[in-house]
C-alpha cells in the first residue's frame, strides 16, 4: 500500500494536529504500522513485528471471516437500533448464552468506557445510591465518570483527586499487597477490607451503589484475584444494598482459556449483577455491551428516561460480533489460549529459575504477567529494566508492553491465534536480553531451582501441555510455586492463591 507521508512527516502532522496527551507506543522511536495479519503487524518498510499485546484484534488482525461479515452487511444496510433487525436479537441471544442464565438483558454501546459508564447508571438507578467501591490501580475508562473511579488515572492528579463518593479497596495482590502468598486465606482477608469500607461509609451516612472490579486487573499489573474473593465481596456489597459490576473489557471472550469470561475463574457459585465488555468483542470494530439482570434493566426503564444509542447495536456491529463468536468457536481459540498459555507459563517459569531479574510469573490462558525486580527478596520493582527490555524486544521485532503501578510488569495479551512457536521465540529473546542486562549490571544469577523446578517437573510429568494444566493459574516466587491445574474444587474449602502487582 502506498503511503501518503514518510514516517517523519506522519509524526510531525500528529504532533501538530493530535492532542499531546494522546501518547504512542515506544515514544522514543514510534512505529508506523500500515497493515497487520493474524498475530503480526507490518511497518511502512514491510518489517514484520510479532504482536504480543493487542487484545483488541482478538481473533487475529484483519481476520478474513470477520471482514467478509462486515462487508456483506455494509452492502445491505447500516442503521440504528430503533428499527427491527435480526442481527441485533440474534447477537444478543448468542452473547447471553455464554453467561449465567440471570444475565439476560443487553445494552449495546460503542466502547468499554461507554459500557462502564452505563453500568454505573444502571447500578445507581437500581440501588438509589451514589457511592462506588473500586480497587487500587483500577482502570475502567476515559470518561469523567470513569476517571473518578480509576485510581490508575486519578492518582496522577494529586492527593485530593479522589471524590467523596469513591472508596478504594486494596487490590487483591498476594505478591506485593497487604496479604501475600503466605497468608492462609487471602481471599477472605481482602474481602474483609471491602466490608470495612462499607461499614465506614455507612457510619458516615453514605450508601454503596456498586463494587466494580476488572475480573483480572490489566493496567494494574496483570492481577488475578484469589478464588473466593468475588463471592465474599458480593455478599458484603449485596447486604449493603449495592450491586457487583464485573469489568470484562480487557479479559473476556475466552482469553482465559477454559472459561469464556474471566469472572468464571472464581467458580460456578459466583455471578455478577452487571457485566461490561468491549475491546475484543468486535476484533477492532468499535462496539461494546452491558449485560445485566431483568430486574436491574426494568428498574432502569422505570426511571422514565428513554435510553437510546445511535450506533450501539447497529446491523454491521452485530454482524461483526456474530462473526467473532463464530471464529472463536470454529478455530478453537479458547483451547489454543489454554495450550499456548500453559506453554508460555512453563517457558517463563524456567526464566524465573534462571534470572534474578524475574520476581514472579503469573497468568491464565493468554493473559500473563512477568514481574521484574531488582531484588527477589525485597521484590523491588525493576522499572527502568522493564522499559529497557521492551525497547530491546522491539529491536528484535517483538512488541510487548510494561505496566502496573511501578511500570515493571511485562504484559502478554496477544491475539488469540498466538502460537507455541511465537511463545518460544519471544521467551528466547527475553532470556537472551535478561542475560545481557544482568551481565551488564553485575547481577549474579542465583540458583532458585528448589520448589520451582519441582513444580515445573510435576506439571510436565503429569501429561501433555494440553492436558497438564487446562486451567492453570501460575504464580512463581522465591518462596513458593503456585501452579494449579484445578482452579477451584467443588467444595472449595481452601481458597487458591493468586497474585498481581
Tab-separated table of C-alpha atoms in Angstrom:
chain	number	residue	atom	x	y	z
A	1	UNK	CA	0.000	0.000	0.000
A	2	UNK	CA	1.358	3.402	-0.989
A	3	UNK	CA	1.862	5.788	1.916
A	4	UNK	CA	0.956	9.463	1.646
A	5	UNK	CA	3.678	10.588	4.050
A	6	UNK	CA	7.044	9.479	5.291
A	7	UNK	CA	7.235	8.317	8.892
A	8	UNK	CA	8.798	11.662	9.882
A	9	UNK	CA	6.021	13.582	8.140
A	10	UNK	CA	3.326	11.465	9.776
A	11	UNK	CA	4.887	12.065	13.190
A	12	UNK	CA	5.156	15.818	12.545
A	13	UNK	CA	1.495	16.019	11.499
A	14	UNK	CA	0.453	14.012	14.534
A	15	UNK	CA	2.291	16.421	16.824
A	16	UNK	CA	0.605	19.329	15.077
A	17	UNK	CA	-2.972	18.098	14.948
A	18	UNK	CA	-3.395	15.407	17.623
A	19	UNK	CA	-3.710	16.263	21.312
A	20	UNK	CA	-0.367	15.979	23.134
A	21	UNK	CA	-1.847	13.742	25.827
A	22	UNK	CA	-2.619	11.105	23.163
A	23	UNK	CA	0.534	9.037	23.566
A	24	UNK	CA	2.040	6.454	21.229
A	25	UNK	CA	3.785	3.180	21.961
A	26	UNK	CA	7.578	3.374	22.033
A	27	UNK	CA	7.581	7.185	22.176
A	28	UNK	CA	11.351	7.414	21.679
A	29	UNK	CA	11.009	5.699	18.322
A	30	UNK	CA	7.333	5.092	17.495
A	31	UNK	CA	6.279	2.521	14.947
A	32	UNK	CA	4.315	3.401	11.828
A	33	UNK	CA	2.108	0.388	11.224
A	34	UNK	CA	0.478	0.144	7.803
A	35	UNK	CA	-1.061	-3.341	7.843
A	36	UNK	CA	-1.494	-6.398	10.037
A	37	UNK	CA	-2.439	-10.038	9.690
A	38	UNK	CA	-3.047	-12.636	12.388
A	39	UNK	CA	-0.554	-12.003	15.191
A	40	UNK	CA	1.767	-9.887	13.051
A	41	UNK	CA	1.982	-6.170	12.297
A	42	UNK	CA	3.963	-4.583	9.448
A	43	UNK	CA	5.568	-1.147	9.294
A	44	UNK	CA	5.958	1.156	6.303
A	45	UNK	CA	9.145	-0.643	5.298
A	46	UNK	CA	7.478	-4.048	5.295
A	47	UNK	CA	9.211	-5.124	8.512
A	48	UNK	CA	7.206	-7.748	10.430
A	49	UNK	CA	6.588	-7.482	14.184
A	50	UNK	CA	5.158	-10.152	16.476
A	51	UNK	CA	2.262	-8.610	18.388
A	52	UNK	CA	2.184	-9.837	21.998
A	53	UNK	CA	-0.034	-7.098	23.399
A	54	UNK	CA	-3.004	-6.444	21.099
A	55	UNK	CA	-6.047	-7.771	22.919
A	56	UNK	CA	-8.280	-5.739	20.593
A	57	UNK	CA	-7.536	-7.813	17.479
A	58	UNK	CA	-8.846	-10.732	19.494
A	59	UNK	CA	-9.164	-13.412	16.802
A	60	UNK	CA	-6.256	-12.016	14.798
A	61	UNK	CA	-5.638	-8.852	12.824
A	62	UNK	CA	-7.624	-8.493	9.588
A	63	UNK	CA	-9.391	-11.824	10.016
A	64	UNK	CA	-10.959	-12.605	6.596
A	65	UNK	CA	-14.150	-14.111	8.035
A	66	UNK	CA	-14.823	-11.013	10.158
A	67	UNK	CA	-14.020	-8.685	7.260
A	68	UNK	CA	-16.368	-10.612	4.973
A	69	UNK	CA	-19.207	-10.426	7.504
A	70	UNK	CA	-18.741	-6.674	7.914
A	71	UNK	CA	-18.536	-6.006	4.175
A	72	UNK	CA	-21.575	-8.135	3.366
A	73	UNK	CA	-23.739	-6.335	5.927
A	74	UNK	CA	-22.443	-2.886	4.931
A	75	UNK	CA	-23.535	-3.563	1.373
A	76	UNK	CA	-27.085	-4.217	2.589
A	77	UNK	CA	-27.856	-1.881	5.479
A	78	UNK	CA	-26.485	0.001	8.428
A	79	UNK	CA	-28.878	1.949	10.606
A	80	UNK	CA	-29.699	2.488	14.255
A	81	UNK	CA	-31.378	0.009	16.546
A	82	UNK	CA	-34.795	1.747	16.527
A	83	UNK	CA	-35.620	-0.366	13.501
A	84	UNK	CA	-36.156	-4.088	13.897
A	85	UNK	CA	-33.277	-6.177	12.611
A	86	UNK	CA	-32.416	-9.840	13.120
A	87	UNK	CA	-28.703	-9.217	13.716
A	88	UNK	CA	-29.407	-7.364	16.962
A	89	UNK	CA	-31.568	-10.021	18.576
A	90	UNK	CA	-29.522	-12.909	17.176
A	91	UNK	CA	-26.341	-11.455	18.605
A	92	UNK	CA	-27.956	-10.714	21.966
A	93	UNK	CA	-29.176	-14.305	22.088
A	94	UNK	CA	-25.736	-15.713	21.213
A	95	UNK	CA	-23.921	-13.443	23.661
A	96	UNK	CA	-26.188	-14.041	26.649
A	97	UNK	CA	-25.926	-17.794	26.031
A	98	UNK	CA	-22.267	-17.571	27.121
A	99	UNK	CA	-23.275	-16.156	30.515
A	100	UNK	CA	-25.140	-17.436	33.590
A	101	UNK	CA	-28.897	-17.528	32.991
A	102	UNK	CA	-29.849	-14.492	35.064
A	103	UNK	CA	-27.636	-12.215	32.948
A	104	UNK	CA	-30.085	-11.915	30.073
A	105	UNK	CA	-30.605	-8.258	29.084
A	106	UNK	CA	-28.225	-6.410	26.752
A	107	UNK	CA	-27.443	-2.744	26.119
A	108	UNK	CA	-25.182	-2.301	23.100
A	109	UNK	CA	-22.817	0.643	23.096
A	110	UNK	CA	-19.584	1.639	21.349
A	111	UNK	CA	-16.618	1.324	23.716
A	112	UNK	CA	-15.564	-0.174	27.001
A	113	UNK	CA	-15.649	3.267	28.571
A	114	UNK	CA	-19.221	3.808	27.444
A	115	UNK	CA	-20.174	0.371	28.761
A	116	UNK	CA	-18.761	1.064	32.209
A	117	UNK	CA	-20.411	4.493	32.339
A	118	UNK	CA	-23.774	2.903	31.548
A	119	UNK	CA	-23.144	0.185	34.146
A	120	UNK	CA	-22.755	2.902	36.788
A	121	UNK	CA	-26.028	4.471	35.679
A	122	UNK	CA	-27.798	1.121	35.935
A	123	UNK	CA	-26.383	0.458	39.388
A	124	UNK	CA	-27.219	3.887	40.758
A	125	UNK	CA	-30.751	3.840	39.391
A	126	UNK	CA	-31.410	0.343	40.741
A	127	UNK	CA	-29.922	0.936	44.200
A	128	UNK	CA	-30.847	4.565	44.671
A	129	UNK	CA	-27.350	5.223	45.984
A	130	UNK	CA	-24.312	7.038	44.598
A	131	UNK	CA	-21.135	5.625	46.133
A	132	UNK	CA	-18.800	3.217	44.357
A	133	UNK	CA	-16.079	0.917	45.682
A	134	UNK	CA	-13.196	0.369	43.307
A	135	UNK	CA	-9.782	-1.273	43.586
A	136	UNK	CA	-6.301	0.157	43.863
A	137	UNK	CA	-4.691	0.665	40.447
A	138	UNK	CA	-8.012	0.010	38.690
A	139	UNK	CA	-8.716	1.402	35.241
A	140	UNK	CA	-12.275	1.467	33.879
A	141	UNK	CA	-12.185	4.024	31.078
A	142	UNK	CA	-11.536	7.571	29.967
A	143	UNK	CA	-14.921	9.246	30.586
A	144	UNK	CA	-15.152	11.683	33.501
A	145	UNK	CA	-17.364	9.268	35.439
A	146	UNK	CA	-14.751	6.544	35.000
A	147	UNK	CA	-11.659	8.601	35.733
A	148	UNK	CA	-13.423	9.238	39.054
A	149	UNK	CA	-13.387	5.504	39.842
A	150	UNK	CA	-9.999	4.669	38.278
A	151	UNK	CA	-7.117	5.149	40.733
A	152	UNK	CA	-4.756	4.201	37.893
A	153	UNK	CA	-5.740	7.585	36.436
A	154	UNK	CA	-6.918	9.908	39.207
A	155	UNK	CA	-3.869	9.251	41.396
A	156	UNK	CA	-1.852	11.065	38.730
A	157	UNK	CA	-3.792	14.239	39.573
A	158	UNK	CA	-2.658	14.500	43.181
A	159	UNK	CA	-3.694	13.584	46.712
A	160	UNK	CA	-7.035	15.410	46.662
A	161	UNK	CA	-8.224	13.945	43.379
A	162	UNK	CA	-10.396	11.168	44.864
A	163	UNK	CA	-14.065	12.095	45.003
A	164	UNK	CA	-16.019	11.760	48.246
A	165	UNK	CA	-18.342	9.124	46.772
A	166	UNK	CA	-15.420	6.893	45.713
A	167	UNK	CA	-13.917	4.309	48.048
A	168	UNK	CA	-10.718	2.453	47.182
A	169	UNK	CA	-10.185	-1.110	48.382
A	170	UNK	CA	-6.798	-2.858	48.390
A	171	UNK	CA	-6.063	-4.705	45.193
A	172	UNK	CA	-6.145	-8.472	45.907
A	173	UNK	CA	-2.416	-8.780	45.316
A	174	UNK	CA	-0.676	-11.677	47.019
A	175	UNK	CA	2.738	-10.791	45.625
A	176	UNK	CA	3.029	-7.136	46.647
A	177	UNK	CA	-0.180	-6.460	48.529
A	178	UNK	CA	-1.199	-6.354	52.164
A	179	UNK	CA	-1.940	-10.102	52.282
A	180	UNK	CA	0.608	-12.208	50.455
A	181	UNK	CA	1.108	-15.794	49.382
A	182	UNK	CA	1.935	-16.950	52.912
A	183	UNK	CA	-1.489	-15.821	54.184
A	184	UNK	CA	-3.798	-18.775	54.944
A	185	UNK	CA	-6.849	-17.164	53.281
A	186	UNK	CA	-6.060	-14.043	51.257
A	187	UNK	CA	-9.465	-14.081	49.545
A	188	UNK	CA	-11.287	-13.598	52.829
A	189	UNK	CA	-8.727	-11.131	54.138
A	190	UNK	CA	-9.028	-8.874	51.090
A	191	UNK	CA	-12.826	-9.176	51.128
A	192	UNK	CA	-12.856	-8.100	54.774
A	193	UNK	CA	-11.147	-4.884	53.657
A	194	UNK	CA	-14.160	-4.203	51.442
A	195	UNK	CA	-16.503	-4.950	54.331
A	196	UNK	CA	-14.637	-2.408	56.487
A	197	UNK	CA	-15.000	0.219	53.758
A	198	UNK	CA	-18.748	-0.405	53.608
A	199	UNK	CA	-19.086	-0.129	57.383
A	200	UNK	CA	-17.081	3.103	57.470
A	201	UNK	CA	-19.115	4.589	54.613
A	202	UNK	CA	-22.394	3.746	56.336
A	203	UNK	CA	-21.094	5.212	59.568
A	204	UNK	CA	-20.610	8.457	57.655
A	205	UNK	CA	-24.121	8.354	56.246
A	206	UNK	CA	-23.159	7.097	52.786
A	207	UNK	CA	-24.645	4.191	50.835
A	208	UNK	CA	-22.910	1.894	48.365
A	209	UNK	CA	-24.376	1.586	44.871
A	210	UNK	CA	-21.750	-0.678	43.391
A	211	UNK	CA	-18.492	-2.500	43.719
A	212	UNK	CA	-16.692	-2.548	40.363
A	213	UNK	CA	-13.666	-4.644	39.502
A	214	UNK	CA	-11.880	-5.853	36.422
A	215	UNK	CA	-12.211	-9.617	36.561
A	216	UNK	CA	-8.424	-9.624	36.214
A	217	UNK	CA	-6.602	-6.308	36.536
A	218	UNK	CA	-4.620	-5.469	33.417
A	219	UNK	CA	-3.249	-1.922	33.748
A	220	UNK	CA	-2.882	-2.654	37.453
A	221	UNK	CA	-0.246	-5.293	36.699
A	222	UNK	CA	-1.837	-8.495	35.376
A	223	UNK	CA	-3.584	-9.223	38.665
A	224	UNK	CA	-5.577	-12.414	39.168
A	225	UNK	CA	-7.840	-12.243	42.249
A	226	UNK	CA	-7.757	-15.191	44.660
A	227	UNK	CA	-10.624	-17.621	44.227
A	228	UNK	CA	-13.450	-16.875	46.639
A	229	UNK	CA	-12.712	-13.151	46.785
A	230	UNK	CA	-15.512	-12.054	44.460
A	231	UNK	CA	-18.065	-14.274	46.224
A	232	UNK	CA	-17.332	-12.749	49.612
A	233	UNK	CA	-17.227	-9.198	48.268
A	234	UNK	CA	-20.568	-9.713	46.510
A	235	UNK	CA	-22.071	-10.948	49.777
A	236	UNK	CA	-20.998	-7.808	51.625
A	237	UNK	CA	-21.995	-5.470	48.793
A	238	UNK	CA	-25.435	-7.048	48.396
A	239	UNK	CA	-26.031	-6.802	52.120
A	240	UNK	CA	-25.295	-3.085	51.839
A	241	UNK	CA	-27.834	-2.684	49.024
A	242	UNK	CA	-25.299	-2.460	46.202
A	243	UNK	CA	-24.511	-4.468	43.085
A	244	UNK	CA	-21.389	-6.151	41.731
A	245	UNK	CA	-20.074	-4.980	38.340
A	246	UNK	CA	-17.584	-7.257	36.578
A	247	UNK	CA	-15.485	-5.374	34.024
A	248	UNK	CA	-14.550	-7.845	31.266
A	249	UNK	CA	-13.474	-5.180	28.759
A	250	UNK	CA	-9.888	-6.413	28.574
A	251	UNK	CA	-10.114	-10.043	29.615
A	252	UNK	CA	-13.337	-11.539	28.244
A	253	UNK	CA	-14.248	-13.645	25.219
A	254	UNK	CA	-12.249	-16.753	26.093
A	255	UNK	CA	-8.864	-15.200	26.784
A	256	UNK	CA	-8.517	-17.235	29.976
A	257	UNK	CA	-8.935	-20.475	28.050
A	258	UNK	CA	-11.396	-22.895	29.596
A	259	UNK	CA	-13.924	-20.213	30.507
A	260	UNK	CA	-15.449	-17.634	28.212
A	261	UNK	CA	-15.418	-14.958	30.920
A	262	UNK	CA	-12.661	-14.269	33.423
A	263	UNK	CA	-15.083	-13.846	36.341
A	264	UNK	CA	-15.928	-17.545	35.901
A	265	UNK	CA	-12.471	-18.356	37.241
A	266	UNK	CA	-13.950	-17.592	40.660
A	267	UNK	CA	-16.243	-20.616	40.439
A	268	UNK	CA	-19.749	-21.521	39.364
A	269	UNK	CA	-21.232	-20.051	42.523
A	270	UNK	CA	-20.270	-16.503	41.567
A	271	UNK	CA	-22.481	-14.460	39.238
A	272	UNK	CA	-22.070	-10.672	38.969
A	273	UNK	CA	-25.100	-8.389	38.670
A	274	UNK	CA	-23.727	-6.469	35.692
A	275	UNK	CA	-21.049	-7.448	33.167
A	276	UNK	CA	-19.354	-4.975	30.850
A	277	UNK	CA	-17.412	-5.907	27.733
A	278	UNK	CA	-15.572	-4.200	24.893
A	279	UNK	CA	-12.189	-4.309	23.064
A	280	UNK	CA	-12.153	-7.938	21.787
A	281	UNK	CA	-15.909	-8.006	21.139
A	282	UNK	CA	-15.553	-6.604	17.615
A	283	UNK	CA	-11.955	-7.540	16.783
A	284	UNK	CA	-11.114	-3.852	16.416
A	285	UNK	CA	-14.542	-2.618	15.375
A	286	UNK	CA	-15.835	-0.049	17.922
A	287	UNK	CA	-18.571	-1.851	19.812
A	288	UNK	CA	-19.275	-2.950	23.354
A	289	UNK	CA	-22.052	-4.211	25.572
A	290	UNK	CA	-23.524	-4.123	29.059
A	291	UNK	CA	-25.402	-7.232	30.179
A	292	UNK	CA	-27.458	-7.339	33.334
A	293	UNK	CA	-30.449	-8.941	35.020
A	294	UNK	CA	-34.069	-8.378	34.060
A	295	UNK	CA	-34.709	-6.811	37.473
A	296	UNK	CA	-31.976	-4.177	37.093
A	297	UNK	CA	-32.996	-3.460	33.495
A	298	UNK	CA	-36.610	-2.901	34.474
A	299	UNK	CA	-35.542	-0.565	37.261
A	300	UNK	CA	-33.522	1.446	34.749
A	301	UNK	CA	-36.521	1.643	32.444
A	302	UNK	CA	-38.775	2.714	35.296
A	303	UNK	CA	-36.840	5.967	35.655
A	304	UNK	CA	-38.942	7.389	32.841
A	305	UNK	CA	-35.883	8.314	30.786
A	306	UNK	CA	-35.594	6.582	27.427
A	307	UNK	CA	-32.205	5.076	26.624
A	308	UNK	CA	-31.064	5.479	23.028
A	309	UNK	CA	-27.708	4.893	21.391
A	310	UNK	CA	-27.272	5.932	17.750
A	311	UNK	CA	-24.606	3.389	16.826
A	312	UNK	CA	-24.897	0.788	19.574
A	313	UNK	CA	-26.257	-2.489	18.209
A	314	UNK	CA	-26.341	-1.406	14.565
A	315	UNK	CA	-26.595	-4.237	11.994
A	316	UNK	CA	-22.940	-4.017	10.936
A	317	UNK	CA	-21.614	-4.104	14.508
A	318	UNK	CA	-23.799	-7.090	15.331
A	319	UNK	CA	-22.730	-8.914	12.151
A	320	UNK	CA	-19.122	-8.409	13.191
A	321	UNK	CA	-19.858	-9.549	16.735
A	322	UNK	CA	-21.501	-12.720	15.443
A	323	UNK	CA	-18.504	-13.386	13.187
A	324	UNK	CA	-16.094	-13.030	16.116
A	325	UNK	CA	-18.090	-15.574	18.130
A	326	UNK	CA	-18.042	-17.921	15.138
A	327	UNK	CA	-14.260	-17.667	14.775
A	328	UNK	CA	-13.635	-18.255	18.493
A	329	UNK	CA	-15.663	-21.456	18.259
A	330	UNK	CA	-14.604	-22.731	14.820
A	331	UNK	CA	-10.887	-22.171	15.363
A	332	UNK	CA	-10.960	-23.421	18.968
A	333	UNK	CA	-9.309	-20.243	20.167
A	334	UNK	CA	-10.186	-20.969	23.777
A	335	UNK	CA	-8.387	-24.286	23.501
A	336	UNK	CA	-5.473	-22.508	21.867
A	337	UNK	CA	-5.380	-19.999	24.721
A	338	UNK	CA	-5.109	-22.855	27.203
A	339	UNK	CA	-2.476	-24.827	25.308
A	340	UNK	CA	-0.280	-21.897	24.297
A	341	UNK	CA	-0.814	-20.093	27.594
A	342	UNK	CA	0.325	-23.099	29.600
A	343	UNK	CA	3.368	-23.497	27.376
A	344	UNK	CA	4.206	-19.798	27.729
A	345	UNK	CA	3.903	-20.028	31.513
A	346	UNK	CA	6.179	-23.076	31.535
A	347	UNK	CA	8.834	-21.306	29.461
A	348	UNK	CA	8.637	-18.193	31.611
A	349	UNK	CA	8.856	-20.234	34.810
A	350	UNK	CA	12.208	-21.507	33.547
A	351	UNK	CA	13.320	-17.887	33.229
A	352	UNK	CA	12.278	-17.304	36.832
A	353	UNK	CA	14.643	-20.072	37.880
A	354	UNK	CA	17.419	-18.659	35.758
A	355	UNK	CA	17.260	-14.878	36.122
A	356	UNK	CA	17.345	-12.814	39.343
A	357	UNK	CA	15.523	-10.024	37.469
A	358	UNK	CA	12.367	-12.158	37.318
A	359	UNK	CA	10.402	-11.897	40.539
A	360	UNK	CA	7.105	-13.502	39.652
A	361	UNK	CA	5.317	-15.221	36.780
A	362	UNK	CA	1.529	-15.193	36.842
A	363	UNK	CA	-1.168	-15.844	34.324
A	364	UNK	CA	-4.023	-17.867	32.955
A	365	UNK	CA	-4.644	-18.571	29.289
A	366	UNK	CA	-3.247	-15.805	27.118
A	367	UNK	CA	-3.196	-13.295	29.971
A	368	UNK	CA	0.279	-13.418	31.501
A	369	UNK	CA	2.451	-11.071	33.545
A	370	UNK	CA	6.167	-11.107	34.308
A	371	UNK	CA	7.108	-9.077	37.377
A	372	UNK	CA	10.655	-7.749	37.036
A	373	UNK	CA	12.529	-6.981	40.259
A	374	UNK	CA	15.912	-5.655	41.293
A	375	UNK	CA	15.888	-7.862	44.369
A	376	UNK	CA	13.833	-11.043	44.630
A	377	UNK	CA	13.629	-10.991	48.405
A	378	UNK	CA	12.686	-7.323	48.716
A	379	UNK	CA	10.622	-7.508	45.496
A	380	UNK	CA	11.937	-4.095	44.474
A	381	UNK	CA	10.290	-3.131	41.153
A	382	UNK	CA	12.721	-3.054	38.220
A	383	UNK	CA	11.038	-0.183	36.360
A	384	UNK	CA	13.962	1.036	34.278
A	385	UNK	CA	14.908	-2.509	33.396
A	386	UNK	CA	11.382	-3.269	32.174
A	387	UNK	CA	11.392	-0.198	29.929
A	388	UNK	CA	14.811	-1.095	28.573
A	389	UNK	CA	13.666	-4.640	27.877
A	390	UNK	CA	10.570	-3.702	25.866
A	391	UNK	CA	12.626	-1.349	23.701
A	392	UNK	CA	15.227	-4.056	23.091
A	393	UNK	CA	12.463	-6.520	22.239
A	394	UNK	CA	11.163	-4.015	19.706
A	395	UNK	CA	14.587	-4.106	18.067
A	396	UNK	CA	14.039	-7.865	17.788
A	397	UNK	CA	10.640	-7.149	16.177
A	398	UNK	CA	8.664	-8.303	19.223
A	399	UNK	CA	6.044	-5.929	20.618
A	400	UNK	CA	5.474	-6.160	24.377
A	401	UNK	CA	4.460	-3.558	26.941
A	402	UNK	CA	5.218	-2.811	30.585
A	403	UNK	CA	2.551	-1.662	33.018
A	404	UNK	CA	1.401	-1.843	36.610
A	405	UNK	CA	1.742	0.834	39.311
A	406	UNK	CA	5.526	0.642	39.023
A	407	UNK	CA	5.592	0.022	35.247
A	408	UNK	CA	7.656	-3.110	35.850
A	409	UNK	CA	5.230	-5.801	34.679
A	410	UNK	CA	5.695	-7.287	31.234
A	411	UNK	CA	2.197	-7.807	29.839
A	412	UNK	CA	1.256	-10.622	27.483
A	413	UNK	CA	-2.192	-10.210	25.910
A	414	UNK	CA	-1.640	-11.297	22.307
A	415	UNK	CA	-4.236	-12.096	19.658
A	416	UNK	CA	-5.805	-15.469	20.402
A	417	UNK	CA	-4.127	-17.052	17.356
A	418	UNK	CA	-0.744	-16.739	19.116
A	419	UNK	CA	1.184	-19.999	18.673
A	420	UNK	CA	3.626	-22.116	20.656
A	421	UNK	CA	6.323	-21.107	18.174
A	422	UNK	CA	5.530	-17.449	18.908
A	423	UNK	CA	5.771	-18.114	22.641
A	424	UNK	CA	9.101	-19.904	22.272
A	425	UNK	CA	10.537	-17.183	20.036
A	426	UNK	CA	9.509	-14.435	22.453
A	427	UNK	CA	10.817	-16.141	25.590
A	428	UNK	CA	14.121	-16.982	23.915
A	429	UNK	CA	14.545	-13.279	23.131
A	430	UNK	CA	13.646	-12.323	26.710
A	431	UNK	CA	16.112	-14.908	28.025
A	432	UNK	CA	18.968	-13.508	25.917
A	433	UNK	CA	18.179	-9.916	26.825
A	434	UNK	CA	17.871	-10.638	30.549
A	435	UNK	CA	21.230	-12.402	30.442
A	436	UNK	CA	22.741	-9.406	28.703
A	437	UNK	CA	21.224	-6.963	31.200
A	438	UNK	CA	22.290	-8.989	34.235
A	439	UNK	CA	25.833	-9.286	32.953
A	440	UNK	CA	25.969	-5.556	32.239
A	441	UNK	CA	24.723	-4.659	35.731
A	442	UNK	CA	26.739	-7.282	37.570
A	443	UNK	CA	23.705	-9.138	38.908
A	444	UNK	CA	24.590	-12.692	39.865
A	445	UNK	CA	22.317	-15.425	38.618
A	446	UNK	CA	21.063	-17.274	41.644
A	447	UNK	CA	20.128	-20.906	41.684
A	448	UNK	CA	16.448	-20.824	42.627
A	449	UNK	CA	15.836	-24.337	41.444
A	450	UNK	CA	14.279	-25.841	44.573
A	451	UNK	CA	10.486	-25.613	44.605
A	452	UNK	CA	10.255	-24.052	41.166
A	453	UNK	CA	11.979	-26.983	39.454
A	454	UNK	CA	9.905	-29.489	41.386
A	455	UNK	CA	6.691	-27.731	40.481
A	456	UNK	CA	7.633	-27.428	36.801
A	457	UNK	CA	8.575	-31.090	36.631
A	458	UNK	CA	5.332	-32.166	38.236
A	459	UNK	CA	3.408	-30.121	35.694
A	460	UNK	CA	5.265	-31.621	32.737
A	461	UNK	CA	5.381	-35.174	34.074
A	462	UNK	CA	1.622	-35.200	34.511
A	463	UNK	CA	0.929	-35.255	30.779
A	464	UNK	CA	0.994	-33.120	27.683
A	465	UNK	CA	0.793	-29.331	27.770
A	466	UNK	CA	-2.805	-29.538	26.662
A	467	UNK	CA	-3.697	-31.988	29.450
A	468	UNK	CA	-1.332	-30.887	32.187
A	469	UNK	CA	-2.847	-27.578	33.191
A	470	UNK	CA	-6.006	-26.913	31.259
A	471	UNK	CA	-6.958	-24.081	33.572
A	472	UNK	CA	-3.727	-23.256	35.331
A	473	UNK	CA	-3.111	-20.009	37.058
A	474	UNK	CA	0.567	-19.776	37.837
A	475	UNK	CA	2.450	-17.613	40.280
A	476	UNK	CA	6.136	-18.259	40.775
A	477	UNK	CA	8.098	-16.504	43.504
A	478	UNK	CA	11.157	-17.172	45.599
A	479	UNK	CA	9.196	-18.707	48.439
A	480	UNK	CA	6.738	-20.938	46.657
A	481	UNK	CA	5.408	-22.242	43.398
A	482	UNK	CA	1.744	-21.763	42.597
A	483	UNK	CA	0.915	-23.874	39.552
A	484	UNK	CA	-2.593	-25.182	39.994
A	485	UNK	CA	-4.176	-27.421	37.435
A	486	UNK	CA	-7.605	-27.144	39.033
A	487	UNK	CA	-8.537	-23.572	39.728
A	488	UNK	CA	-11.223	-24.444	42.194
A	489	UNK	CA	-12.754	-27.560	43.627
A	490	UNK	CA	-16.468	-28.090	44.048
A	491	UNK	CA	-16.123	-27.854	47.821
A	492	UNK	CA	-13.549	-25.060	47.614
A	493	UNK	CA	-12.850	-25.252	51.340
A	494	UNK	CA	-9.320	-23.938	50.892
A	495	UNK	CA	-9.064	-20.890	48.626
A	496	UNK	CA	-6.482	-20.969	45.872
A	497	UNK	CA	-3.882	-18.230	45.752
A	498	UNK	CA	-3.317	-15.624	43.051
A	499	UNK	CA	-1.062	-12.612	42.593
A	500	UNK	CA	-0.840	-9.179	40.998
A	501	UNK	CA	1.481	-6.185	41.094
